[in-house]
N, CA, C and O atoms as a GROMACS GRO file, in nm:
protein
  580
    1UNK      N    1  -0.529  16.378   3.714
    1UNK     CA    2  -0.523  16.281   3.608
    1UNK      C    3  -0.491  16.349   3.475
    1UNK      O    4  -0.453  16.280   3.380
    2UNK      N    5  -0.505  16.478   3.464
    2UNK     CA    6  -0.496  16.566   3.352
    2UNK      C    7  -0.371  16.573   3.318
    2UNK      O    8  -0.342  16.546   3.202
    3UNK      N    9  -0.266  16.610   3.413
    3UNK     CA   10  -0.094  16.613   3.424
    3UNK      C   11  -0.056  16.482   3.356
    3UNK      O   12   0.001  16.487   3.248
    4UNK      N   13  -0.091  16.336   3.427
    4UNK     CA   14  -0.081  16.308   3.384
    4UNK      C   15  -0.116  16.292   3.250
    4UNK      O   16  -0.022  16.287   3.170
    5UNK      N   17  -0.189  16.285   3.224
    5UNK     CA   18  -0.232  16.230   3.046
    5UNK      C   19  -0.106  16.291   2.961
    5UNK      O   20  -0.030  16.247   2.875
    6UNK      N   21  -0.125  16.421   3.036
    6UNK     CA   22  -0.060  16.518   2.936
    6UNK      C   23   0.103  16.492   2.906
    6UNK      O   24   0.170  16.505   2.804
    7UNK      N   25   0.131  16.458   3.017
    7UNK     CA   26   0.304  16.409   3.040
    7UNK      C   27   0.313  16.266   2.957
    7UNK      O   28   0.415  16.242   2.892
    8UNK      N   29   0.188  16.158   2.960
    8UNK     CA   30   0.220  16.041   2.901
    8UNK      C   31   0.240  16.116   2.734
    8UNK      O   32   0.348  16.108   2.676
    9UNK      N   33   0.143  16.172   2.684
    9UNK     CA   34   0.078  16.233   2.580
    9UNK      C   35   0.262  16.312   2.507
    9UNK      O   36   0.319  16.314   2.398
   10UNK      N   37   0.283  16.349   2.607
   10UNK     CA   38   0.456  16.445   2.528
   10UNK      C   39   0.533  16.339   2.515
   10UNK      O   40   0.627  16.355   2.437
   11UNK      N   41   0.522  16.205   2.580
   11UNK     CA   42   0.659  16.154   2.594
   11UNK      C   43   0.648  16.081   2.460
   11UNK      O   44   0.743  16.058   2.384
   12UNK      N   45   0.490  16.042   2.436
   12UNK     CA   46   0.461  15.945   2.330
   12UNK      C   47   0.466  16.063   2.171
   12UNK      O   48   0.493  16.013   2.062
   13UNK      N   49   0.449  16.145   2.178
   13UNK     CA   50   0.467  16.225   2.109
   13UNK      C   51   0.637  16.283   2.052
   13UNK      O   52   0.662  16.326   1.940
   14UNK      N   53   0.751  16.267   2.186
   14UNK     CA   54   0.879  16.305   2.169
   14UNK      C   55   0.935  16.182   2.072
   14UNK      O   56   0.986  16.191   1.960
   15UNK      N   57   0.904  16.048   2.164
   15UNK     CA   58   0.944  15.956   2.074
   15UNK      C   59   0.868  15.873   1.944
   15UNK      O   60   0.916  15.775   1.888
   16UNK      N   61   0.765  15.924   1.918
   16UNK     CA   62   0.759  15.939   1.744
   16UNK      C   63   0.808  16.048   1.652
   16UNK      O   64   0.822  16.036   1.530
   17UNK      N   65   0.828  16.139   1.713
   17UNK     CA   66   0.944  16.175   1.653
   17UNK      C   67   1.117  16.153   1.617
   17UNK      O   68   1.193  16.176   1.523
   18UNK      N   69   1.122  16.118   1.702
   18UNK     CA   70   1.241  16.053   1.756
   18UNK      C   71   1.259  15.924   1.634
   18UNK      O   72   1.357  15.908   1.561
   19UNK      N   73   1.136  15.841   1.640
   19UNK     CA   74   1.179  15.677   1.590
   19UNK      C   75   1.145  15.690   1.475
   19UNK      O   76   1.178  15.600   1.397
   20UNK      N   77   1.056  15.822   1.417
   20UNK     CA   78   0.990  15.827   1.271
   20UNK      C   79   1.113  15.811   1.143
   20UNK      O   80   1.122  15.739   1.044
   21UNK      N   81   1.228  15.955   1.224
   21UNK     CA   82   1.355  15.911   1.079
   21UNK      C   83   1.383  15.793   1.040
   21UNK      O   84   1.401  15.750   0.926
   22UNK      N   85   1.388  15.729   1.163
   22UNK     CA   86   1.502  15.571   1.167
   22UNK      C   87   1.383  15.509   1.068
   22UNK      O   88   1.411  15.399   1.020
   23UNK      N   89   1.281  15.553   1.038
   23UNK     CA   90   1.172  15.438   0.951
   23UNK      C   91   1.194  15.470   0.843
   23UNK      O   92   1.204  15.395   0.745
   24UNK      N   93   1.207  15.612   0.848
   24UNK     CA   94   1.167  15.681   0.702
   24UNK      C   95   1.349  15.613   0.622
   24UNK      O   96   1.353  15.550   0.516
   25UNK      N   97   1.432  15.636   0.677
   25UNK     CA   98   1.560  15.589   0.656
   25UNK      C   99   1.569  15.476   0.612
   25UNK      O  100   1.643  15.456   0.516
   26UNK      N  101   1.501  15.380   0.666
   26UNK     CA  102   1.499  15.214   0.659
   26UNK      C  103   1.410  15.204   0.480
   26UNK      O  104   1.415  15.122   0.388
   27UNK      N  105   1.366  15.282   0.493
   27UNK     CA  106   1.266  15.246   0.363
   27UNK      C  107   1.286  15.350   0.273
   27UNK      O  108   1.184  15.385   0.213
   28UNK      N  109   1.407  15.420   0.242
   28UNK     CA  110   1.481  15.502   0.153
   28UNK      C  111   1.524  15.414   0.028
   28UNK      O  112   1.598  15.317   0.046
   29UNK      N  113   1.489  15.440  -0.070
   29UNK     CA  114   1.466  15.340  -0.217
   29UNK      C  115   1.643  15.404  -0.276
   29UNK      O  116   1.717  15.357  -0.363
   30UNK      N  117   1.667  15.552  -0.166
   30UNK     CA  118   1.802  15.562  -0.252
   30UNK      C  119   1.930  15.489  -0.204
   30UNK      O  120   2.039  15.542  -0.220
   31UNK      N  121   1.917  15.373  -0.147
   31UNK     CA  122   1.991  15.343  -0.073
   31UNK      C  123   2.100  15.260  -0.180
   31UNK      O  124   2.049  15.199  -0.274
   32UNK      N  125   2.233  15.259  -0.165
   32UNK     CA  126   2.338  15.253  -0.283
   32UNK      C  127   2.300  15.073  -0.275
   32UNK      O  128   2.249  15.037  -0.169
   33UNK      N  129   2.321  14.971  -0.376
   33UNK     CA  130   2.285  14.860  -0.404
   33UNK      C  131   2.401  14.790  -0.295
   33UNK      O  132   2.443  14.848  -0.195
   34UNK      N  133   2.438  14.666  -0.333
   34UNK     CA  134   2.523  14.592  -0.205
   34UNK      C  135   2.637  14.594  -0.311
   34UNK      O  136   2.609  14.608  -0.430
   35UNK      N  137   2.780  14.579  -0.265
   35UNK     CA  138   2.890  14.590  -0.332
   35UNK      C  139   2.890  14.472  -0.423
   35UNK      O  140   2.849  14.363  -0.383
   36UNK      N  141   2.938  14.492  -0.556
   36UNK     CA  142   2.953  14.359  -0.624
   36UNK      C  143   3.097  14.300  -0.608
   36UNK      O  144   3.196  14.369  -0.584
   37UNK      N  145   3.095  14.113  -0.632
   37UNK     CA  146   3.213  14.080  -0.590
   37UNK      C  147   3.346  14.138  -0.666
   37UNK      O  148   3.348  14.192  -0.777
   38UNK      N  149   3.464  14.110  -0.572
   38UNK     CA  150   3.562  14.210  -0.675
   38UNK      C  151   3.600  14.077  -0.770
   38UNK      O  152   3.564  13.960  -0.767
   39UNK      N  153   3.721  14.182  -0.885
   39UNK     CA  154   3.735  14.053  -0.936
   39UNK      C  155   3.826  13.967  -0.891
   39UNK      O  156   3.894  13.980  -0.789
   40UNK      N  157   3.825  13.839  -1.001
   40UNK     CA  158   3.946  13.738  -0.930
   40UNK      C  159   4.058  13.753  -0.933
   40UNK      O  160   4.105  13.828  -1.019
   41UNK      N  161   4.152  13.677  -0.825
   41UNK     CA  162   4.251  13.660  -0.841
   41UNK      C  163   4.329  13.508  -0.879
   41UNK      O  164   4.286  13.422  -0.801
   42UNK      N  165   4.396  13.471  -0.942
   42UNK     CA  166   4.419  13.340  -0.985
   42UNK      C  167   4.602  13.315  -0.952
   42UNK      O  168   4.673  13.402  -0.902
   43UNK      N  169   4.634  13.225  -0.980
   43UNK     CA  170   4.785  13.224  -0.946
   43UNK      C  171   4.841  13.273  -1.042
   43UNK      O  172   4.793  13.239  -1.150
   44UNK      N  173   4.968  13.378  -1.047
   44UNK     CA  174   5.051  13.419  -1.156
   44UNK      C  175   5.007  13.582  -1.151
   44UNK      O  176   5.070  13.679  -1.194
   45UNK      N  177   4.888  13.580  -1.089
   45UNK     CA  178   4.839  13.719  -1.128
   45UNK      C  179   4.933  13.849  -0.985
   45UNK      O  180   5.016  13.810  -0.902
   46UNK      N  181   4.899  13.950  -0.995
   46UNK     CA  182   4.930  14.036  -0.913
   46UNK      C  183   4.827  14.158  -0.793
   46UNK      O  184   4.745  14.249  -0.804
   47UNK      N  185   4.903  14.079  -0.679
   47UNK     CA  186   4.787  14.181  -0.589
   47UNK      C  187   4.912  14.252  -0.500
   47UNK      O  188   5.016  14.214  -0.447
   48UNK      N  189   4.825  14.399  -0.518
   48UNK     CA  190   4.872  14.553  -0.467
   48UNK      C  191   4.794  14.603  -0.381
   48UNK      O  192   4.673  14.598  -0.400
   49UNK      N  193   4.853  14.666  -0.260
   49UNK     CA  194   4.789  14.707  -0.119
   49UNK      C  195   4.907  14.753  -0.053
   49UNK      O  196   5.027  14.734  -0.074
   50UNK      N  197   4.859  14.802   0.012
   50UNK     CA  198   4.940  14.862   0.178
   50UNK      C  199   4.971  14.744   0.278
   50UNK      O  200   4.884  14.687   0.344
   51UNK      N  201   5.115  14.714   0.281
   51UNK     CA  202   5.132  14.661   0.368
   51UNK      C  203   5.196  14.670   0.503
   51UNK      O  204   5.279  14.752   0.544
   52UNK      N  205   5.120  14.532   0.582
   52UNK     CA  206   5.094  14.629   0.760
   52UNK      C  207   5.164  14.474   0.806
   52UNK      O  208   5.162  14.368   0.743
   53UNK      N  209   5.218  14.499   0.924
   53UNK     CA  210   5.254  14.407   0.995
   53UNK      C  211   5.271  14.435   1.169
   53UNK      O  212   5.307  14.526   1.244
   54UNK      N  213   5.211  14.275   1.178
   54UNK     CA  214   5.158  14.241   1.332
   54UNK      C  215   5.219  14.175   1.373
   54UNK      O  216   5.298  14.098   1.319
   55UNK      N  217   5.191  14.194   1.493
   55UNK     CA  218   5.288  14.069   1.598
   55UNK      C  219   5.181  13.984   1.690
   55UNK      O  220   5.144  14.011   1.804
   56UNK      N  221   5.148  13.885   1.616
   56UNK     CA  222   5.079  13.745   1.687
   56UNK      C  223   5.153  13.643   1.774
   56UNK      O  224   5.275  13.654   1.788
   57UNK      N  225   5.074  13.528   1.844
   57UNK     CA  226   5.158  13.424   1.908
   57UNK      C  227   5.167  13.318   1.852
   57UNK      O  228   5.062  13.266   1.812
   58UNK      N  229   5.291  13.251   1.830
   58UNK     CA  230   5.261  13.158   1.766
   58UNK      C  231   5.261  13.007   1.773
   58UNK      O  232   5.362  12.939   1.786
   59UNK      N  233   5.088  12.946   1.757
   59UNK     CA  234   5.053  12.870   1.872
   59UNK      C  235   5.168  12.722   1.883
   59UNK      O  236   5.188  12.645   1.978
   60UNK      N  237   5.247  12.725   1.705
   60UNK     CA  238   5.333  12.594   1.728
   60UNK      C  239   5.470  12.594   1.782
   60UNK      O  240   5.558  12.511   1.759
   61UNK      N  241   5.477  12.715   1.867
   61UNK     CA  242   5.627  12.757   1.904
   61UNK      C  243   5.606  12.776   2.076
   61UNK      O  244   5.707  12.812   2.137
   62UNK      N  245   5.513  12.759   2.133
   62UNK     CA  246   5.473  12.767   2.280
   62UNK      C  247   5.403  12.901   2.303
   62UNK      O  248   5.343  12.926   2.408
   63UNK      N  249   5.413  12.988   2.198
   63UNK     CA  250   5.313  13.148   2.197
   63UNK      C  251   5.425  13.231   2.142
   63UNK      O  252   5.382  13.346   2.143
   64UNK      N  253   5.575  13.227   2.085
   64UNK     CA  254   5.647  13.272   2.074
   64UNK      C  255   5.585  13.400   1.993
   64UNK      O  256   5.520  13.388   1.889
   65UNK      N  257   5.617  13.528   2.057
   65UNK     CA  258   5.538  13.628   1.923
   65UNK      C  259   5.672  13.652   1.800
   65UNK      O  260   5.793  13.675   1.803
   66UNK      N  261   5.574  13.631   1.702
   66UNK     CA  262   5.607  13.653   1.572
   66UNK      C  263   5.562  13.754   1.470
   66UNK      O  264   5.450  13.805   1.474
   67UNK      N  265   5.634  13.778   1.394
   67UNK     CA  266   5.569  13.888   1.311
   67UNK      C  267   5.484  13.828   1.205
   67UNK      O  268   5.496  13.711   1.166
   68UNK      N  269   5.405  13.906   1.164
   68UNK     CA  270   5.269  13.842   1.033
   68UNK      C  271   5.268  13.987   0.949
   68UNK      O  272   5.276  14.101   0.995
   69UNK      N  273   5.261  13.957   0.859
   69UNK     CA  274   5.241  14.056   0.729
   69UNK      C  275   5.111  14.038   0.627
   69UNK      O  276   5.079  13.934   0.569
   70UNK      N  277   5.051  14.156   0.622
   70UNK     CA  278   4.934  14.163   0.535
   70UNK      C  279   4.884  14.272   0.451
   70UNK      O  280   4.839  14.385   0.469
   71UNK      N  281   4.910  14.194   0.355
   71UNK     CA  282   4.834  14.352   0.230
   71UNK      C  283   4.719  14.364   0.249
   71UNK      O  284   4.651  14.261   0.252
   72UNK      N  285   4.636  14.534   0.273
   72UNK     CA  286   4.494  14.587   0.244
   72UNK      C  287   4.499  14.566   0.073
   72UNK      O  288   4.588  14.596  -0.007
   73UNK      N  289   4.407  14.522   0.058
   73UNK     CA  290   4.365  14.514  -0.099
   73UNK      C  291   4.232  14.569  -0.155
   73UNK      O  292   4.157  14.608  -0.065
   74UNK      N  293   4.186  14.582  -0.272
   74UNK     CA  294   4.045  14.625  -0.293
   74UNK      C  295   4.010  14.462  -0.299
   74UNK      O  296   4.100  14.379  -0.289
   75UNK      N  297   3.870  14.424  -0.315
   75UNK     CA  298   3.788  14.308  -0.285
   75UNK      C  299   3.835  14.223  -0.383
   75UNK      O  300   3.848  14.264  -0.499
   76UNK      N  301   3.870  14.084  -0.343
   76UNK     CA  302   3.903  13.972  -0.461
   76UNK      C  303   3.846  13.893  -0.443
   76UNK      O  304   3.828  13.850  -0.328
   77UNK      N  305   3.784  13.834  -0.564
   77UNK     CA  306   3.748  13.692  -0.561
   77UNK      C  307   3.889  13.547  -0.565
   77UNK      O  308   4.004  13.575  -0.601
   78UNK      N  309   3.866  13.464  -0.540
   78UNK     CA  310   3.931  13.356  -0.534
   78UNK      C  311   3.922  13.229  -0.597
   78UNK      O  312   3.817  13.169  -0.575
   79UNK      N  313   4.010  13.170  -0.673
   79UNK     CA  314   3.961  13.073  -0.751
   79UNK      C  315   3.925  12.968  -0.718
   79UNK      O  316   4.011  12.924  -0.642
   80UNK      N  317   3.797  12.856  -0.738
   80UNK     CA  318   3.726  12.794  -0.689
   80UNK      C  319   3.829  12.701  -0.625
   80UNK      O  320   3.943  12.701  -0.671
   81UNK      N  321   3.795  12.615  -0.512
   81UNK     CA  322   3.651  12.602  -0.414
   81UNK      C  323   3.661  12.696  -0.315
   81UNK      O  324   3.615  12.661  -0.206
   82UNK      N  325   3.710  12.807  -0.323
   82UNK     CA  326   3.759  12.946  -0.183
   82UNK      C  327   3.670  13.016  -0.208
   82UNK      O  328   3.594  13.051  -0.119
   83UNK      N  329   3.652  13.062  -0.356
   83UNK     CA  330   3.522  13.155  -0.399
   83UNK      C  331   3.541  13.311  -0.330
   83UNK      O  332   3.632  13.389  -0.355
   84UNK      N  333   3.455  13.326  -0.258
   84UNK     CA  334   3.428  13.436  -0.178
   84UNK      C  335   3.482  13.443  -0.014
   84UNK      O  336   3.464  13.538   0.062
   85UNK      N  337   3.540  13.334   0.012
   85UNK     CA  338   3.538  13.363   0.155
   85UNK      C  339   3.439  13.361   0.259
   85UNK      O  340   3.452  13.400   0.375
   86UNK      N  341   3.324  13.305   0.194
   86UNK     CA  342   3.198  13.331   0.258
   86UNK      C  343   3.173  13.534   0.310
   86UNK      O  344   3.126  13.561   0.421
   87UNK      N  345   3.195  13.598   0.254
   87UNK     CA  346   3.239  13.743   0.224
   87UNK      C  347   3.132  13.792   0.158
   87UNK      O  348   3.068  13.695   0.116
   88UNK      N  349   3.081  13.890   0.130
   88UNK     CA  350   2.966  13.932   0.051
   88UNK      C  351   3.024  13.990  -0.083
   88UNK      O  352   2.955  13.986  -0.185
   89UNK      N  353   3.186  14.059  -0.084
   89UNK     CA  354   3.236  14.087  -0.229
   89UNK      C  355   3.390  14.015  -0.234
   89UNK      O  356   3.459  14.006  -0.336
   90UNK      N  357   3.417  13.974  -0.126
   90UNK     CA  358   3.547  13.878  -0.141
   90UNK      C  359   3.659  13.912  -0.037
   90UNK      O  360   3.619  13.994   0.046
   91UNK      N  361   3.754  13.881  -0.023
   91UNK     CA  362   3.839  13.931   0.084
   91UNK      C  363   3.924  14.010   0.050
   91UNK      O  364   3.984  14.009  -0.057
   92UNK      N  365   3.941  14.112   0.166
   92UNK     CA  366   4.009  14.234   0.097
   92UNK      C  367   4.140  14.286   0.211
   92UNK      O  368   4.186  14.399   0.221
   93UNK      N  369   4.178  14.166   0.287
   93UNK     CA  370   4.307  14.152   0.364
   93UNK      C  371   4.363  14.033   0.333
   93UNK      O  372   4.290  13.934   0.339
   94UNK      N  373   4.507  14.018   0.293
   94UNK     CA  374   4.552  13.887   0.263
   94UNK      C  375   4.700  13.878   0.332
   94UNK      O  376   4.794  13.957   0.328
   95UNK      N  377   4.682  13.729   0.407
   95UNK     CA  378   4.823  13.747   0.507
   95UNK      C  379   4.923  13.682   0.390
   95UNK      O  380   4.896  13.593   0.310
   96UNK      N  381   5.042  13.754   0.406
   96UNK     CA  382   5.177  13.624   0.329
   96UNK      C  383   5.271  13.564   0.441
   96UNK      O  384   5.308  13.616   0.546
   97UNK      N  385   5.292  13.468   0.399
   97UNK     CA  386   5.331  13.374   0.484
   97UNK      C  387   5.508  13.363   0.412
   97UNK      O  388   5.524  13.312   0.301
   98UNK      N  389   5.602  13.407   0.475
   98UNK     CA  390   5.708  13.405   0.433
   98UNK      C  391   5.735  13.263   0.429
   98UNK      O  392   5.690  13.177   0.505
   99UNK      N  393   5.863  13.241   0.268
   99UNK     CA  394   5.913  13.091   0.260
   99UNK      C  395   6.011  13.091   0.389
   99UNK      O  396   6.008  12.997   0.468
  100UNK      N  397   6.082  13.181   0.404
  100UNK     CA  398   6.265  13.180   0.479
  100UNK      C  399   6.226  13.316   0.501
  100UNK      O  400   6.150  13.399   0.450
  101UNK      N  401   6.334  13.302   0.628
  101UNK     CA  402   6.448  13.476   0.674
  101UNK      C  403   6.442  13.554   0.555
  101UNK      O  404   6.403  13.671   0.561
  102UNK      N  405   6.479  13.501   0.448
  102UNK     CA  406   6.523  13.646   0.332
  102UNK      C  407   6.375  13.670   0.298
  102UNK      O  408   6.362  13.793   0.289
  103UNK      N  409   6.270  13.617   0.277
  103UNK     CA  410   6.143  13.669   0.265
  103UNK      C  411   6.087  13.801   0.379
  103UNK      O  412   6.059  13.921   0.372
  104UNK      N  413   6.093  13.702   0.473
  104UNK     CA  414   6.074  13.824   0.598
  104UNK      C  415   6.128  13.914   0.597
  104UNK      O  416   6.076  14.023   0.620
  105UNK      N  417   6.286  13.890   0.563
  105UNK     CA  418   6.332  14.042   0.577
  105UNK      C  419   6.301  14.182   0.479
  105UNK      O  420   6.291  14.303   0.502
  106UNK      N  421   6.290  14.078   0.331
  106UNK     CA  422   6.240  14.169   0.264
  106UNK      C  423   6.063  14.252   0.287
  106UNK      O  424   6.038  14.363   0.239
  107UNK      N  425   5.983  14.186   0.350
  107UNK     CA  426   5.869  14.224   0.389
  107UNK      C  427   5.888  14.354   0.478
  107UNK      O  428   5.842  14.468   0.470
  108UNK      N  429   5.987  14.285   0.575
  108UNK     CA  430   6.000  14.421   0.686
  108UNK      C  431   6.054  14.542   0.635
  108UNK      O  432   6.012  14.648   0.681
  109UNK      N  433   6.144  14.541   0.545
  109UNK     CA  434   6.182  14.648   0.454
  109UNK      C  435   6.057  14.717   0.456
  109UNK      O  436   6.039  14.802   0.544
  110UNK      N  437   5.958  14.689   0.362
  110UNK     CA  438   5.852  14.734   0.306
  110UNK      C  439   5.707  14.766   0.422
  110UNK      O  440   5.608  14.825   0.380
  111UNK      N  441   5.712  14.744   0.485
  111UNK     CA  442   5.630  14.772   0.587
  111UNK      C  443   5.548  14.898   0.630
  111UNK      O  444   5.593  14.976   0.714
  112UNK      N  445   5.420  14.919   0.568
  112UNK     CA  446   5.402  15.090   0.574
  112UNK      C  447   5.392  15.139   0.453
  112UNK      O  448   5.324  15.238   0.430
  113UNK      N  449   5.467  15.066   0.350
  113UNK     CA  450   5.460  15.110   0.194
  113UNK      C  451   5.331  15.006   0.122
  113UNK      O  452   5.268  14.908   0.162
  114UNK      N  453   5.333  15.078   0.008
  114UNK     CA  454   5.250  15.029  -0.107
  114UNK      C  455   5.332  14.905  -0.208
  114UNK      O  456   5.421  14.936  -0.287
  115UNK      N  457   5.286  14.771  -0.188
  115UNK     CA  458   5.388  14.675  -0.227
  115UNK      C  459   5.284  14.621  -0.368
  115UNK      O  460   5.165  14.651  -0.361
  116UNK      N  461   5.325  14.555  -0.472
  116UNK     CA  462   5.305  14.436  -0.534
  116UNK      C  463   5.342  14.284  -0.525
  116UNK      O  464   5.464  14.273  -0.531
  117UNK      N  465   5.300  14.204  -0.517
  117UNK     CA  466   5.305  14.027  -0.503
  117UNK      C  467   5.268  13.999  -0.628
  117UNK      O  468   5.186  14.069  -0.688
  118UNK      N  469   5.328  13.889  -0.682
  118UNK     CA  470   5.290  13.798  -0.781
  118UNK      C  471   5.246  13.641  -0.704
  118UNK      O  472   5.318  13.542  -0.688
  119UNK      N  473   5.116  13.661  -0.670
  119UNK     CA  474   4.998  13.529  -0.610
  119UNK      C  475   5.092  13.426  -0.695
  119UNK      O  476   5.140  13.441  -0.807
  120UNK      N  477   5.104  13.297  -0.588
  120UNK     CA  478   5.124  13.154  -0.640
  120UNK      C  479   5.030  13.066  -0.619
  120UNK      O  480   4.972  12.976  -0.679
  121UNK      N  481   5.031  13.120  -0.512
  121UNK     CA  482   4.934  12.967  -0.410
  121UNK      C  483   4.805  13.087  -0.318
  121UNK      O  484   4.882  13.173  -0.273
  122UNK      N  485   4.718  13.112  -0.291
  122UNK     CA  486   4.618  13.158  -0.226
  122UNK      C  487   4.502  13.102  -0.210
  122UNK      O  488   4.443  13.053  -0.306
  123UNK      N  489   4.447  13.100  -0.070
  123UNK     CA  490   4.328  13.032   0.010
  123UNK      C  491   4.243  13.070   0.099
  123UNK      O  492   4.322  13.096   0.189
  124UNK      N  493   4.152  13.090   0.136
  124UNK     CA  494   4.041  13.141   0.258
  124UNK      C  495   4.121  13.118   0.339
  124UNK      O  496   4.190  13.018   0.320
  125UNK      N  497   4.148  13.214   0.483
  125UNK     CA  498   4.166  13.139   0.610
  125UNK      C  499   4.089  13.041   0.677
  125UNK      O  500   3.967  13.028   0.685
  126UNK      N  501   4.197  12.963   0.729
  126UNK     CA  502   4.112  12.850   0.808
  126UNK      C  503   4.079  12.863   0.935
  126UNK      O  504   3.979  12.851   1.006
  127UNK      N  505   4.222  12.901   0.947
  127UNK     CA  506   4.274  12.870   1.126
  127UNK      C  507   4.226  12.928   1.184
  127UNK      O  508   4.185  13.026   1.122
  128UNK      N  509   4.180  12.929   1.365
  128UNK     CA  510   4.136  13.014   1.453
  128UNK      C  511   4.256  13.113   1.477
  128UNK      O  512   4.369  13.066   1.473
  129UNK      N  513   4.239  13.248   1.501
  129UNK     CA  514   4.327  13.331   1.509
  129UNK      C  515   4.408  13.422   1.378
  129UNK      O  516   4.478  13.521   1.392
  130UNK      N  517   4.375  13.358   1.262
  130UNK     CA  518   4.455  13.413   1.187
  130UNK      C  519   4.363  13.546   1.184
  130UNK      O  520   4.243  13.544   1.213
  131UNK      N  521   4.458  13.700   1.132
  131UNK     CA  522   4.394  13.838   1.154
  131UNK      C  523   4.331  13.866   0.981
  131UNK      O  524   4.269  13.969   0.953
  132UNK      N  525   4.362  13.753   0.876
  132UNK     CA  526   4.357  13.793   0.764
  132UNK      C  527   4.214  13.697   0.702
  132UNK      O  528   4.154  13.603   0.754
  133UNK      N  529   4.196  13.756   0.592
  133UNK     CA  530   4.065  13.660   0.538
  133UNK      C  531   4.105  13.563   0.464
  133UNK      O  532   4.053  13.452   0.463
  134UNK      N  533   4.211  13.601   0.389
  134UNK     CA  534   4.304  13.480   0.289
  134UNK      C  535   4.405  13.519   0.331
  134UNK      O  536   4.446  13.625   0.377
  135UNK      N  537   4.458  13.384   0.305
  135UNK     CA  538   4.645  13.361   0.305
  135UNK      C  539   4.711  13.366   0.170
  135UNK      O  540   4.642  13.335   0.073
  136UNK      N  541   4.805  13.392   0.159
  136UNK     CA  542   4.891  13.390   0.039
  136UNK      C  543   5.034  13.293   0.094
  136UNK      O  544   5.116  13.308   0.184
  137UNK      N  545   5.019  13.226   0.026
  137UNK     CA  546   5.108  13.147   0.111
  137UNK      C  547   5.240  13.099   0.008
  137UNK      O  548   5.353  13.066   0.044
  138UNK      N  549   5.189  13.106  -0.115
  138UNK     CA  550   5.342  13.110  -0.221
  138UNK      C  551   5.354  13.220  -0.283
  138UNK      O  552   5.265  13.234  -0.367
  139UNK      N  553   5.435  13.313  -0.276
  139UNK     CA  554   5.457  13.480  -0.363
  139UNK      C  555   5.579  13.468  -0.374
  139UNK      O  556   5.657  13.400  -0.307
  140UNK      N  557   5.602  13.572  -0.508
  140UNK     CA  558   5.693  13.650  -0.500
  140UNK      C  559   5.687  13.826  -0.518
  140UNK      O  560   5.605  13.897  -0.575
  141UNK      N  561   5.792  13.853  -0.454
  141UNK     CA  562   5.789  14.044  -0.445
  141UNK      C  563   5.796  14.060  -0.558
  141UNK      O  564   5.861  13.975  -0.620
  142UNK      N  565   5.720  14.200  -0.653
  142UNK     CA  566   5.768  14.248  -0.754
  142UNK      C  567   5.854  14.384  -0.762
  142UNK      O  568   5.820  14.485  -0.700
  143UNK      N  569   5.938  14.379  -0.821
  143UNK     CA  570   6.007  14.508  -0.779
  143UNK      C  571   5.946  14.633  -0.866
  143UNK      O  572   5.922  14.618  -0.986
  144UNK      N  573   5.928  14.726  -0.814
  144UNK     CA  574   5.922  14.876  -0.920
  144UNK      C  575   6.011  14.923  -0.989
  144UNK      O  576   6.110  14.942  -0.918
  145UNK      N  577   6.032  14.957  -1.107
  145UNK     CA  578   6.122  15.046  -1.146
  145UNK      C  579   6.116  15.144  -1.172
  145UNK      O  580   6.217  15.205  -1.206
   0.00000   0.00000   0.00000
């Protein structure tokens, strides 16, 4: 009965050690605060990111895959009633939704690069499936010089 004790006695002993960090961690006062929301974005204004493009199905064409384009952004807010996205600092992927062919094509140009948009129209996603948090759905490209 001694073995035992002694074997229960190490195991209960291995794992308080074991589970003590994860406490001491949990109740670390230095822990960095929660991100604040970013700021807004409104129509007219300009959002800059890396843009990436995917190939989804697209559900009003029978699944036809299509290409989708989306800037990484730092965190935006959105002008009311979108707000946050239900997001804790705002959404910080935004799909554009080409008007025409010459939109797309110019997107695909850019693909992989660091782009600017001038926001027209922007909204929370709705739809099931979309890969982005907001849509941008009226832009125009800005060019660099």
């Amino acid at each position: 009965m001694t073995k035992r004790f002694a074997t229960q006695l190490a195991l209960v002993a291995t794992m308080t050690m074991l589970v003590t960090p994860v406490f001491a961690a949990q109740q670390d006062d230095g822990a960095p605060p929660p991100s604040k929301p970013g700021k807004p974005i409104n129509a007219g204004e300009v959002l800059s990111g890396a843009l990436n493009a995917m190939k989804v199905r697209d559900v009003k064409n029978a699944g036809k895959r299509i290409a989708m384009y989306q800037i990484t952004s730092e965190p935006r807010r959105l002008p009311a009633p979108n707000g946050l996205c239900n997001l804790e600092t705002g959404p910080e992927t935004f799909q554009l939704v080409p008007s025409g062919d010459a939109q797309a094509a110019q997107l695909k140009m850019f693909t992989g690069k660091e782009i600017s948009i001038k926001v027209d129209e922007v909204a929370c996603a709705s739809d099931p499936g979309q890969m982005s948090e907001a849509v941008v759905t009226k832009w125009s490209l800005i060019k660099k010089q």
